[in-house]
XYZ file of C-alpha atoms in Angstrom:
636
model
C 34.306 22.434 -7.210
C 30.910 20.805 -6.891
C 29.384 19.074 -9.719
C 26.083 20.266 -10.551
C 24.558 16.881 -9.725
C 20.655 16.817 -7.934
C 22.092 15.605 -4.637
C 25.372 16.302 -2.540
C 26.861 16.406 1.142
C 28.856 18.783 2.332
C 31.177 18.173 5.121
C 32.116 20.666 7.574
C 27.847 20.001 8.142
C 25.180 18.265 7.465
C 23.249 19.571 4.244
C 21.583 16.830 2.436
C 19.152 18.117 -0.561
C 16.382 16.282 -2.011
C 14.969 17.284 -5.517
C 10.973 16.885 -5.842
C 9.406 17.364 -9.225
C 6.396 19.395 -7.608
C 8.635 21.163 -5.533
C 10.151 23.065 -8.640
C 6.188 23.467 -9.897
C 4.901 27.052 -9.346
C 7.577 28.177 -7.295
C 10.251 28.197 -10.084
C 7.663 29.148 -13.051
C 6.966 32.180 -11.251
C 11.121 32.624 -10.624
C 11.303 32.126 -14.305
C 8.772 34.617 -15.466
C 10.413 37.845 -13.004
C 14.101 37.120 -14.664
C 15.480 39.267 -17.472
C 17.656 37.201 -19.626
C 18.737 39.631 -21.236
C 20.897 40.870 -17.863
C 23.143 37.552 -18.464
C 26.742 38.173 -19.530
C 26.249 35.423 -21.948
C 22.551 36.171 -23.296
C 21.708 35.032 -26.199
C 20.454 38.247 -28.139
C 23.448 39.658 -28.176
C 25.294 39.036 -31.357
C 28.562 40.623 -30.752
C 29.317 40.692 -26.929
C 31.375 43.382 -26.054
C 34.926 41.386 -25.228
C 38.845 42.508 -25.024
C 41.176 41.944 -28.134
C 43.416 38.970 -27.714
C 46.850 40.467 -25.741
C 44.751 43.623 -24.740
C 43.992 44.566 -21.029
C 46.279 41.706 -19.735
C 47.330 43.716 -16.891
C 43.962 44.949 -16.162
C 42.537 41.422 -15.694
C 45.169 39.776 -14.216
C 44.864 42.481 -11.575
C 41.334 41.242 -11.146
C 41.890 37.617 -10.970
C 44.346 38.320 -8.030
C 41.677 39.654 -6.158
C 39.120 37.029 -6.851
C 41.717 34.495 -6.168
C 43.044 35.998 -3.091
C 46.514 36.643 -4.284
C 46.875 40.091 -3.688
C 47.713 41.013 0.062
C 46.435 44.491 -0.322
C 42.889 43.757 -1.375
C 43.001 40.305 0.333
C 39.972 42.017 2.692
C 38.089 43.965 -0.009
C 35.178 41.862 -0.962
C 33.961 44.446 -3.818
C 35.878 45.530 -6.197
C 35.023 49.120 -8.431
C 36.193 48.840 -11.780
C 35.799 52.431 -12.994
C 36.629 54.317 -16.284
C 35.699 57.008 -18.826
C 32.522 56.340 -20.996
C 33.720 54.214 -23.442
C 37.145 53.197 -21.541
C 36.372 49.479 -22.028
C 34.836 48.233 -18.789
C 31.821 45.957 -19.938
C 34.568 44.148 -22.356
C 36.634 43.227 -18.946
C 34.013 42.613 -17.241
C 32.741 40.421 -19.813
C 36.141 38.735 -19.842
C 35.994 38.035 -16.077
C 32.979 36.504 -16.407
C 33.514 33.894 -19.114
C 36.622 33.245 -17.371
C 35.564 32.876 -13.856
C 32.112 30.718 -15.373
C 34.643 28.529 -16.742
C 37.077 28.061 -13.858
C 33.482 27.332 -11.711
C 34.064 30.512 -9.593
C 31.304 32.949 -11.141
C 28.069 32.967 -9.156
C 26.068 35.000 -10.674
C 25.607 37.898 -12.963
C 23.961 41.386 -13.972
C 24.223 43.672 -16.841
C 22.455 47.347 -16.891
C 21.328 48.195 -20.306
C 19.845 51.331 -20.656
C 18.405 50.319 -24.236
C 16.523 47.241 -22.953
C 13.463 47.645 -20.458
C 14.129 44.548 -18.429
C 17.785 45.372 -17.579
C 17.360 48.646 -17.516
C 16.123 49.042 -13.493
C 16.449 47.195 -10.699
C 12.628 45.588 -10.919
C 14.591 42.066 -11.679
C 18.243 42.207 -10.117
C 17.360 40.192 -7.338
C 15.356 37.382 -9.156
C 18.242 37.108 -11.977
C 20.637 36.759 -9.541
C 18.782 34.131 -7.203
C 17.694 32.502 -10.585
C 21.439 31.953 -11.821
C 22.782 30.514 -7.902
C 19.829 28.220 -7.879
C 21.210 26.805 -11.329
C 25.428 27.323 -10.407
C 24.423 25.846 -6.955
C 21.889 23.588 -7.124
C 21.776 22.909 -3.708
C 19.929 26.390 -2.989
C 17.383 25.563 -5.264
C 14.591 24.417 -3.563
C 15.569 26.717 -0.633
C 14.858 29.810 -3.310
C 11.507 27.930 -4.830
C 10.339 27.923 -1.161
C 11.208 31.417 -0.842
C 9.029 32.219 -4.008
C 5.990 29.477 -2.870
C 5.640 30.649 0.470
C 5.057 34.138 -0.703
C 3.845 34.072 -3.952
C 4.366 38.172 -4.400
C 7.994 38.162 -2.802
C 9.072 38.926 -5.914
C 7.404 42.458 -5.970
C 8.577 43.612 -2.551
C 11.304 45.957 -1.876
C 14.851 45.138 -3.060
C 15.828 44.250 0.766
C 12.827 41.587 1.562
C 13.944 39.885 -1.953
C 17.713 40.062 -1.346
C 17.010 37.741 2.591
C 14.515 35.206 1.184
C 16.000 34.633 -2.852
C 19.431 34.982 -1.814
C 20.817 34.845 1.796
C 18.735 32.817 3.422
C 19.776 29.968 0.171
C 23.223 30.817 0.746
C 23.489 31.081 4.684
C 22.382 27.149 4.610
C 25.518 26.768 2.368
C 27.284 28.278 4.521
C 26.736 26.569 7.493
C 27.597 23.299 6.077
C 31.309 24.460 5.296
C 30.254 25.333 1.066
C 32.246 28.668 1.308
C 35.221 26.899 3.190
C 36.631 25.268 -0.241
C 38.714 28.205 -2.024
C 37.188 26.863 -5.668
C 33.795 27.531 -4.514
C 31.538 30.012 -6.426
C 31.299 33.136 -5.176
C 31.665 35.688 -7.828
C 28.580 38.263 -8.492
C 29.308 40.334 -11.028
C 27.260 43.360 -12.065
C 28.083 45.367 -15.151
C 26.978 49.491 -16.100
C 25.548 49.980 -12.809
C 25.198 53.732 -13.951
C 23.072 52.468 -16.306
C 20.259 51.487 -13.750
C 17.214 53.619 -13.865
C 17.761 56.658 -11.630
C 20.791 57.316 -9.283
C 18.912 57.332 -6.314
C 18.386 53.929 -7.737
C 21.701 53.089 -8.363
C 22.678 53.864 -4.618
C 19.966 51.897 -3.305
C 21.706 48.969 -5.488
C 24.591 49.488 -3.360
C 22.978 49.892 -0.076
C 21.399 46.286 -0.330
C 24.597 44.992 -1.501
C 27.104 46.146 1.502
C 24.069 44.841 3.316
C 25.320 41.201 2.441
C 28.472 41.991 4.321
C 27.916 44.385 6.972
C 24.585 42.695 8.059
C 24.412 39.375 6.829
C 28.711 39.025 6.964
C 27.956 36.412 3.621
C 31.955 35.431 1.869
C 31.184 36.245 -1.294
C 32.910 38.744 -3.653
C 31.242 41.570 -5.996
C 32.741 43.125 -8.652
C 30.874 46.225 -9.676
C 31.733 48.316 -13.277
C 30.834 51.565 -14.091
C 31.410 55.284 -14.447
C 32.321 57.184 -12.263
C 29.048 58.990 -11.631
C 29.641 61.760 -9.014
C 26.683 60.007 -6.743
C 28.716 56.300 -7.100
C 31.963 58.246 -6.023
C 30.063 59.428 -3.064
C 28.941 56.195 -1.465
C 31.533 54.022 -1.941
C 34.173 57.116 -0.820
C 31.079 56.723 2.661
C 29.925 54.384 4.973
C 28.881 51.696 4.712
C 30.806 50.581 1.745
C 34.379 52.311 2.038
C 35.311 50.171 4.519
C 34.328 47.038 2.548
C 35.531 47.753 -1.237
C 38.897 48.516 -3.171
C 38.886 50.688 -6.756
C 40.694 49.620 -10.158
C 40.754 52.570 -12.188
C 40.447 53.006 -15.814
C 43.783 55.410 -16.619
C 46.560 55.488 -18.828
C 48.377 53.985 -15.496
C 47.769 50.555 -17.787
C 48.736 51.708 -21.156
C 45.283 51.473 -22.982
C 47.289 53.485 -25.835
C 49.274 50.199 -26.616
C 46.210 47.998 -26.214
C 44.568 50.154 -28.874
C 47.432 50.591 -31.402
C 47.499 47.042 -30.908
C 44.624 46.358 -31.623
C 43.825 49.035 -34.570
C 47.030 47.511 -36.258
C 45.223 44.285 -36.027
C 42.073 44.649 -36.980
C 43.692 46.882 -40.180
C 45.921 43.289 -41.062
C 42.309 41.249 -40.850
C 40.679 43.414 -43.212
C 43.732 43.543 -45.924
C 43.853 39.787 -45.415
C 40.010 39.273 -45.614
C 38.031 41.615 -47.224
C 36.230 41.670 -50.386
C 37.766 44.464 -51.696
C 41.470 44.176 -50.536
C 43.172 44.185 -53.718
C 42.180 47.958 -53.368
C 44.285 48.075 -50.302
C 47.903 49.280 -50.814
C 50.442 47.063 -49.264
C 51.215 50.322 -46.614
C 47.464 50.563 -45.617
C 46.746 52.567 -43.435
C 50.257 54.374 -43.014
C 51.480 54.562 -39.617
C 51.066 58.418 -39.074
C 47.096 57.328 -39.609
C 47.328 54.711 -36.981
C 48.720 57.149 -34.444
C 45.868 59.400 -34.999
C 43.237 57.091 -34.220
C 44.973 55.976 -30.936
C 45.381 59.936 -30.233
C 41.806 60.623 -31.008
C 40.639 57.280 -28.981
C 42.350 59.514 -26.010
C 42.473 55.722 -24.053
C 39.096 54.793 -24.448
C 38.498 52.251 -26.891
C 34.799 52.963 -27.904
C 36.523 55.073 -30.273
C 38.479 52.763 -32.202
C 35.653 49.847 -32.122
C 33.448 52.501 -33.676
C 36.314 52.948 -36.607
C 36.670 49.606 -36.816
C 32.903 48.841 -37.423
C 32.578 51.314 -39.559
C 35.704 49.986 -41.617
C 35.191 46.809 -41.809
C 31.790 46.354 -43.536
C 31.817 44.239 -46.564
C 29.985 46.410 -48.152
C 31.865 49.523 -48.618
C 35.442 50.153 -49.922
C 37.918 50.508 -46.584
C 39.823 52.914 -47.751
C 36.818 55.335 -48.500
C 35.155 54.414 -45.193
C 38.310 55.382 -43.746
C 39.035 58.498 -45.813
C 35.387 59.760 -44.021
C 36.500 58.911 -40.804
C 39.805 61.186 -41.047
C 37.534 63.466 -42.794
C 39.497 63.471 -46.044
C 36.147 63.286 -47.629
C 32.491 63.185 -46.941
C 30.342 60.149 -46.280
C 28.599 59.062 -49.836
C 24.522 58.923 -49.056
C 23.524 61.296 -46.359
C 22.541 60.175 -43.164
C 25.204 58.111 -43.185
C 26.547 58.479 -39.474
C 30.216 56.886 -38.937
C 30.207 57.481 -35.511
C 26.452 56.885 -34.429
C 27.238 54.242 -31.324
C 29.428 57.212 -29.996
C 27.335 59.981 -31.111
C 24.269 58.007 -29.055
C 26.910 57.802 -25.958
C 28.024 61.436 -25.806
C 23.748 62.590 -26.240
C 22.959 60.485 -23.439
C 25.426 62.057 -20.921
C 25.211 65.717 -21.736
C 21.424 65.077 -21.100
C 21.639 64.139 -18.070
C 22.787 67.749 -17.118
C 19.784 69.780 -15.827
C 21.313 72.856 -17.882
C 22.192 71.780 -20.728
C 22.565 75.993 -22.140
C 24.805 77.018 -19.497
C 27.359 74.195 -20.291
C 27.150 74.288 -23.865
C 28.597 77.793 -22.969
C 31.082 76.491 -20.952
C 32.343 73.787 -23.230
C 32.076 76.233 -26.107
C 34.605 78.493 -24.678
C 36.718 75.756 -24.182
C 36.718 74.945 -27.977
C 36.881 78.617 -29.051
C 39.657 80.058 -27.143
C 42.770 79.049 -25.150
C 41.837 81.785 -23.055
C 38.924 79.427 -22.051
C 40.937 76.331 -22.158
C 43.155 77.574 -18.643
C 40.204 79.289 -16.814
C 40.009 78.076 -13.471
C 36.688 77.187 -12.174
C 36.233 80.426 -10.069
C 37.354 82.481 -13.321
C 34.021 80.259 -15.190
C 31.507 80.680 -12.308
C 32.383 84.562 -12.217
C 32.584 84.627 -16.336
C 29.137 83.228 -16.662
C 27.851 84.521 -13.494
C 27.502 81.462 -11.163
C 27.801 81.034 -7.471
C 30.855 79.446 -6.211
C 30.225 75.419 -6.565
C 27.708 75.486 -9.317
C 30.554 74.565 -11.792
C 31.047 71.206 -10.230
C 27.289 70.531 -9.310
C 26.635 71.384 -13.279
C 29.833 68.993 -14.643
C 28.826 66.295 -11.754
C 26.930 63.932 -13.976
C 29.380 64.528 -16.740
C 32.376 63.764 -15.529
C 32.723 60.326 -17.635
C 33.923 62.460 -20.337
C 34.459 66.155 -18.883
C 36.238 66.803 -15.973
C 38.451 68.955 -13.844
C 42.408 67.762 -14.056
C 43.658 66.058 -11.478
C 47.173 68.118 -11.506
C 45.778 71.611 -12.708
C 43.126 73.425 -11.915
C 41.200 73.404 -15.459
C 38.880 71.423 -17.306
C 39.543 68.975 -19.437
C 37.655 66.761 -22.380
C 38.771 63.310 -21.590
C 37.598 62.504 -25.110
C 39.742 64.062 -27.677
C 36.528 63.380 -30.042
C 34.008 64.995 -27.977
C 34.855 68.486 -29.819
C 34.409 66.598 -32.988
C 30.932 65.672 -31.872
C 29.751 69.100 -30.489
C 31.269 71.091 -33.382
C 28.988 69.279 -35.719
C 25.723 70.310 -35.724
C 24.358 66.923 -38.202
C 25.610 64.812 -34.984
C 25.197 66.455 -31.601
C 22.004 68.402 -33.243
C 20.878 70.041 -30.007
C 24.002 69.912 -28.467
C 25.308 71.585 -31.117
C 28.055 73.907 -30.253
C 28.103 77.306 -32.604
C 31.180 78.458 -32.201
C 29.616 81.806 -34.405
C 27.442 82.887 -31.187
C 30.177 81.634 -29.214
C 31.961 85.245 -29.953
C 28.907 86.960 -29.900
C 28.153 85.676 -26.421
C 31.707 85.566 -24.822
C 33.714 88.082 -26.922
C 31.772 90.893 -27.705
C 32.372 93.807 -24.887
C 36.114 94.995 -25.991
C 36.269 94.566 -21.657
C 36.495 90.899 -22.016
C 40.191 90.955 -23.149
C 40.818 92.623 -19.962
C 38.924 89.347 -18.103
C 41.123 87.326 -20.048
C 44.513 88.950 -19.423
C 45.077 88.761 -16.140
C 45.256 85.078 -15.343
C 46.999 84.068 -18.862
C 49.340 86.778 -19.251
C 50.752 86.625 -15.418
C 51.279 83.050 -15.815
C 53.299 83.539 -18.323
C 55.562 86.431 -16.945
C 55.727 84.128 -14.021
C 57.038 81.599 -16.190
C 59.634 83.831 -17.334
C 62.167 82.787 -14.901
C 62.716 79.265 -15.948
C 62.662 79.110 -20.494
C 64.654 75.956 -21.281
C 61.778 74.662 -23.308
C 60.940 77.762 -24.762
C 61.218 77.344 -28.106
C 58.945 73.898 -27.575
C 56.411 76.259 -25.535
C 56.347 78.635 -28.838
C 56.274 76.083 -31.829
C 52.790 74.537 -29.996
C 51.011 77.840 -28.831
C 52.115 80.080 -31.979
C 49.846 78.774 -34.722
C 46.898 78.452 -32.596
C 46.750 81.641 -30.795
C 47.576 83.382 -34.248
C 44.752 82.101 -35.603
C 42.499 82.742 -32.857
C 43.376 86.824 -32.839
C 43.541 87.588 -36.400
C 40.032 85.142 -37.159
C 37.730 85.242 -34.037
C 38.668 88.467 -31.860
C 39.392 91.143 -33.538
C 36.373 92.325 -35.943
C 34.663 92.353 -31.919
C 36.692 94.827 -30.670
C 36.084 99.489 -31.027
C 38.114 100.115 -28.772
C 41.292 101.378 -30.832
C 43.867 101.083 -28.242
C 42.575 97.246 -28.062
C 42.914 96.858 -31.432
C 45.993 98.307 -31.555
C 47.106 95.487 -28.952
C 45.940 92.884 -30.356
C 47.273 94.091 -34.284
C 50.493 93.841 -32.281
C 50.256 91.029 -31.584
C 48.610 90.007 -34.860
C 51.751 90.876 -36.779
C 54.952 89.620 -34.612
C 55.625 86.574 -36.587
C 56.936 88.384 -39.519
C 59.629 89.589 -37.513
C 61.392 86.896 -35.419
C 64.089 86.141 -37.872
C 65.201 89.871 -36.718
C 64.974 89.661 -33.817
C 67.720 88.351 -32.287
C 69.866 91.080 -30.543
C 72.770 90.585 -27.832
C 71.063 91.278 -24.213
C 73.559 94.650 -23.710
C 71.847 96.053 -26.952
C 67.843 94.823 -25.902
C 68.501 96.528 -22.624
C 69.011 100.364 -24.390
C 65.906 99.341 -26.161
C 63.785 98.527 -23.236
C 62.719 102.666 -22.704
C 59.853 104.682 -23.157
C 60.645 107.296 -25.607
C 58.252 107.165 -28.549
C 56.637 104.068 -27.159
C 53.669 105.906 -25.728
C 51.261 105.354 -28.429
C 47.949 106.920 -27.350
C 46.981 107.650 -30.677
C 47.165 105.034 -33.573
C 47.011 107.701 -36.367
C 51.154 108.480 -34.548
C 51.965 105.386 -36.349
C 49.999 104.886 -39.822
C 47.628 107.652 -40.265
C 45.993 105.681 -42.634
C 44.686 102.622 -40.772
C 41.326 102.241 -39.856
C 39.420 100.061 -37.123
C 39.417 96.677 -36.789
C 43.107 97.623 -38.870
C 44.235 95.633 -41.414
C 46.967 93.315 -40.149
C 48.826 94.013 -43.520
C 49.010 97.573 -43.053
C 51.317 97.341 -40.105
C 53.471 94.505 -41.496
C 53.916 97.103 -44.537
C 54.284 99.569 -41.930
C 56.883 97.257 -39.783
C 59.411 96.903 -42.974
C 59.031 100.916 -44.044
C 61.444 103.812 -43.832
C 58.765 105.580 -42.117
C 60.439 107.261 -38.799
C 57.942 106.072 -36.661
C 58.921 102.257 -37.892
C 60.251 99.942 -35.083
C 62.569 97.693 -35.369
C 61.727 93.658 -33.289
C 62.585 94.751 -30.355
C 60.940 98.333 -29.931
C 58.003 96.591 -31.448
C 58.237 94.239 -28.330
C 58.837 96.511 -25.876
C 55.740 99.011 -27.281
C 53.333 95.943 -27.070
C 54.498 95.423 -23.216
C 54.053 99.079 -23.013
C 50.769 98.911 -24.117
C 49.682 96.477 -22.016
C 50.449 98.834 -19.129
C 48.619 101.452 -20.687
C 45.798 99.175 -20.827
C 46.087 97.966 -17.202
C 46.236 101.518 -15.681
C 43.583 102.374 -17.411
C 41.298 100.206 -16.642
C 41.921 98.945 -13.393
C 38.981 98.581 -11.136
C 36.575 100.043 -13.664
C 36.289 96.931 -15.749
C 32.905 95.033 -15.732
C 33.744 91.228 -16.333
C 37.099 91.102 -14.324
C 38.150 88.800 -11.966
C 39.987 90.136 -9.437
C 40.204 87.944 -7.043
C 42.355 84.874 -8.789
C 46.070 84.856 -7.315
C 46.908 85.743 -11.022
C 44.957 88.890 -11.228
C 45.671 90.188 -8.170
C 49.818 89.996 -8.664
C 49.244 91.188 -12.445
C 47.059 94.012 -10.997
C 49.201 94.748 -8.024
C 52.302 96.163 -10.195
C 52.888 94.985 -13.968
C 55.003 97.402 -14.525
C 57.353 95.955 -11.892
C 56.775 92.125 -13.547
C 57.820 93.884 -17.180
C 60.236 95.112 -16.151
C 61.859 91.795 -13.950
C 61.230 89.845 -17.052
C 63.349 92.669 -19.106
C 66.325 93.152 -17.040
C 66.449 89.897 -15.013
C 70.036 88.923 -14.620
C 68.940 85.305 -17.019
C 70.264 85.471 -20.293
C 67.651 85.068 -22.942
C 69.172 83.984 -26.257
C 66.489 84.298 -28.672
C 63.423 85.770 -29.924
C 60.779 82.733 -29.376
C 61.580 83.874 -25.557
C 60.274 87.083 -25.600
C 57.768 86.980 -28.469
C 56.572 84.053 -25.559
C 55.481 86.503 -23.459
C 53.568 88.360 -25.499
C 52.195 85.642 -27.447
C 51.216 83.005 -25.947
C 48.243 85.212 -23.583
């Protein structure tokens, strides 16, 4: 590598440079004045860079150094490299890493970091002067090239982003160039920009991009950018387009490189350090924190470690018991002055993405269903546009800017929270405050008409008949859905519903538990059960004349254990709640406001469930215990 000394000659050309004291006058001063330090990986304000924990991300950077190097025949063309991720996934700590390594190894040209919070990094008004600033330093032998630049045209430095980019920067580095700089493998080359999406505006942000493919496409310059950010649906668009697919390769962010492990690793660590270091350890119990806690963070980071730095900051102050701090973060109890906000770096993360969504009502709607119901939790994104009366597309326009922490899954058709503390944040109204979710006028809003159970059955109910055919994880199926889906009929739907044979429904299903231990019958026996005699319950008062509506799940778990004639035993109780259900469906079919009749789901439920009842009844599979068929009805 060249030394940074005022005078060198490169062979391969001739390029001799010649330092003048009143060349660097004006020229540089004015250079000086239009660069925002604070855009340096290594700027001095910042008090705790963010940076990976020693033995973290290993695989992540050594994947990057093989590109810079050239060691990885794959990429060996690619001369920009996306390094995408979640919102808090980690990306300015690698890219921080990359840095300090690559300024150390002499390989690291230049550097940019987007701040949002700071005004000078915060648009593109200085990219082009911090970068041309930080090559004439790395490489002095551009320098008075670039103060040129800057004295011949004293207001280059307020013209558009492409008249700075071919006087500051590749005109300086096309003499370098010429005379055979870029032909030595050690030779820096590295630009490095960091939170692109935090740049101003996206048409911004794109415009960033444009000028830089222009480096290769126009001005065909070896050098090597490596670009970090989220994956904003308008960055996903241009570098998926001309002119940059062509030029760039993608290093994604996912549990394909075990972030879990980095985290637990470094939870575990950061935990030892404090036991080891703080004030108050002798308060600290040899077995603090127990494992089972651990595991919950790193299940609650969900692979992004913004998460677990937040815990850890919040831990670790010196002035505050550990074990307290942590006790609020597992919400064991409450913080001890209010105001006190635990997770306020993350809280300030999640507020600035959901405002970037034009409207904001319509998908607090969306994500509150999610959170209310697992009804909500497996609606395709048809099944949401027609639920909250969209137009086809509008889902994925609305979640477009969001996607850094709410998406669509990649293997099923549903949306997902890539942050499993983002419900934690909009479920509490003291931190998301106007993002609040209410889960109270959630109901109101999504549960009220008794029709809506009809919206919800098709789709969840068909899947699982469909399922039906294949149970060996049944009872694992049942153990995770049970409790849940209990709690979510008895509690949230049914004081919404008149309708009594609705109620009736969902009573049934309200009250199966009780009755699995007995129900376990040999499949000759559950066959002579499956029939419709005295099944046909049209009117409630035919089975406990002394229920009312919503009824009183106690009453028919009395009622379920009486001598009363009427009394069923498991599997008649089953087989009337299937029975019901096809009541239900005749009745209402095609006369339902709400439905949606056109998913795959509906249409086969709607097309003959009789027919699916009965295939999952008599089907020539054996099914050997009561989870199995309680299932069926259940788990809708």
């Amino acid at each position: 590598m060249f030394s940074r000394a005022s005078n060198n000659l490169f062979t391969g050309g001739t390029f001799n440079v010649h330092m003048h004291g009143s060349t660097l006058g004006g020229g540089f001063e004015r250079l000086q004045q239009a660069v925002a330090p604070s855009a340096f990986h290594d700027a001095g304000h910042i008090i705790d860079p963010p940076k990976c924990h020693p033995n973290t991300r290993i695989a992540v950077i050594n994947k990057i150094m093989d590109w810079i190097l050239g060691l990885r025949e794959d990429d060996r063309n690619a001369v920009i490299l996306w390094l995408y991720g979640p919102a808090g996934a980690g990306k300015s700590a690698i890219a921080h890493n990359i840095a300090e390594r690559c300024n150390l190894e002499n390989l690291l040209l230049a550097s940019f970091v987007f701040s949002r919070s700071d005004p000078t990094c915060g648009n593109a008004n200085s990219l082009i002067a911090t970068i041309a600033y930080q090559i004439a330093i790395n490489v002095p032998q551009t320098r008075e090239k670039i103060i040129a630049a800057v004295e011949h045209d004293p207001l280059v430095l307020t013209r558009s982003l492409e008249t700075q980019l071919a006087a500051l920067i590749v005109n300086p580095l096309r003499e370098l160039l010429d005379a055979g700089y870029f032909n030595i493998s050690s030779s820096r080359r590295l630009i490095i920009i960091d939170g692109l999406d935090e740049c101003d505006t996206p048409a911004v942000q794109c415009k960033i991009l444009d000028i830089i493919s222009m480096l290769f496409r126009q001005y065909h310059l070896p050098l090597l950018i490596l670009i970090a950010s989220r994956p904003e649906r308008h960055l996903t668009h241009s570098f998926n387009n001309e002119p940059l697919r062509d030029f760039h390769t993608t290093l994604a962010l996912d549990d394909t490189y075990r972030p879990d492990d980095d985290i637990r690793l470094f939870l575990n660590d950061t935990f030892r350090k404090v036991k080891d270091t703080h004030p108050m350890k002798t308060f600290l119990g040899p077995s603090w924190p127990s494992v089972d806690v651990v595991e919950k963070l790193v299940r609650k980071s969900s692979g992004q470690f913004i998460y677990a730095s937040t815990v850890v900051k919040y831990i670790s102050s010196l002035r505050h018991q550990p074990a307290d701090r942590l006790n609020v973060i597992l919400r064991i109890r409450p913080p001890r002055h209010a105001g006190e906000m635990p997770f306020g770096e993350l809280d300030a993360l999640y507020s600035h993405i959901l405002s970037c969504v034009d409207d904001t009502k319509t998908l607090l709607r969306i994500l509150g269903i999610q959170l209310f119901s697992p009804f909500g939790a497996l609606m395709e994104r048809v099944e949401l546009e027609h639920f909250f009366s969209l137009n086809e597309g509008d889902i994925d326009m609305l979640l477009g800017d969001i996607n850094s922490i709410v998406t669509f899954n990649n293997q099923l058709p549903y949306l997902h929270m890539l942050h499993a503390s983002l419900p934690d944040f909009l479920l509490d109204a003291d931190r998301s405050r106007h993002f609040y979710v209410d889960l109270s006028s959630v109901h109101v809003t999504c549960v009220g008409p008794a029709e809506t159970l009809i919206y919800y059955v098709p789709t969840y109910l068909t899947l699982i008949l469909l399922l039906a055919d294949d149970f060996d994880d049944a009872d694992e199926i049942y153990a995770r859905n049970l409790e849940v889906v209990l709690d979510f009929f008895v509690s949230k739907l049914q004081p919404y519903y008149s309708n009594p044979r609705l109620t009736l429904l969902l009573t049934y299903l309200a009250t199966i538990q009780p009755v699995l231990a007995t129900f376990v019958l040999p499949l000759p026996l559950r066959l002579k059960m499956v029939d419709n005699e005295g099944l046909q319950l049209h009117d409630v008062t035919d089975v406990c004349p002394n229920s009312h509506f919503p009824p009183d799940r106690h009453i028919f778990e009395d009622f379920l254990n009486s001598d009363h004639p009427l009394a069923m035993d498991g599997a008649r109780y089953a087989t009337a709640t299937l029975d019901c259900l096809q009541i239900i469906f005749k009745r209402y079919k095609g006369g339902v406001s709400g439905i949606n009749w056109f998913t795959h789901h509906s249409r086969a439920l709607m097309a003959g469930l009789a027919i699916k009842v009965e295939h999952v009844w008599y089907r020539q599979k054996y099914m050997t215990t009561a989870d199995e068929i309680v299932l069926l009805l259940y788990s809708f």
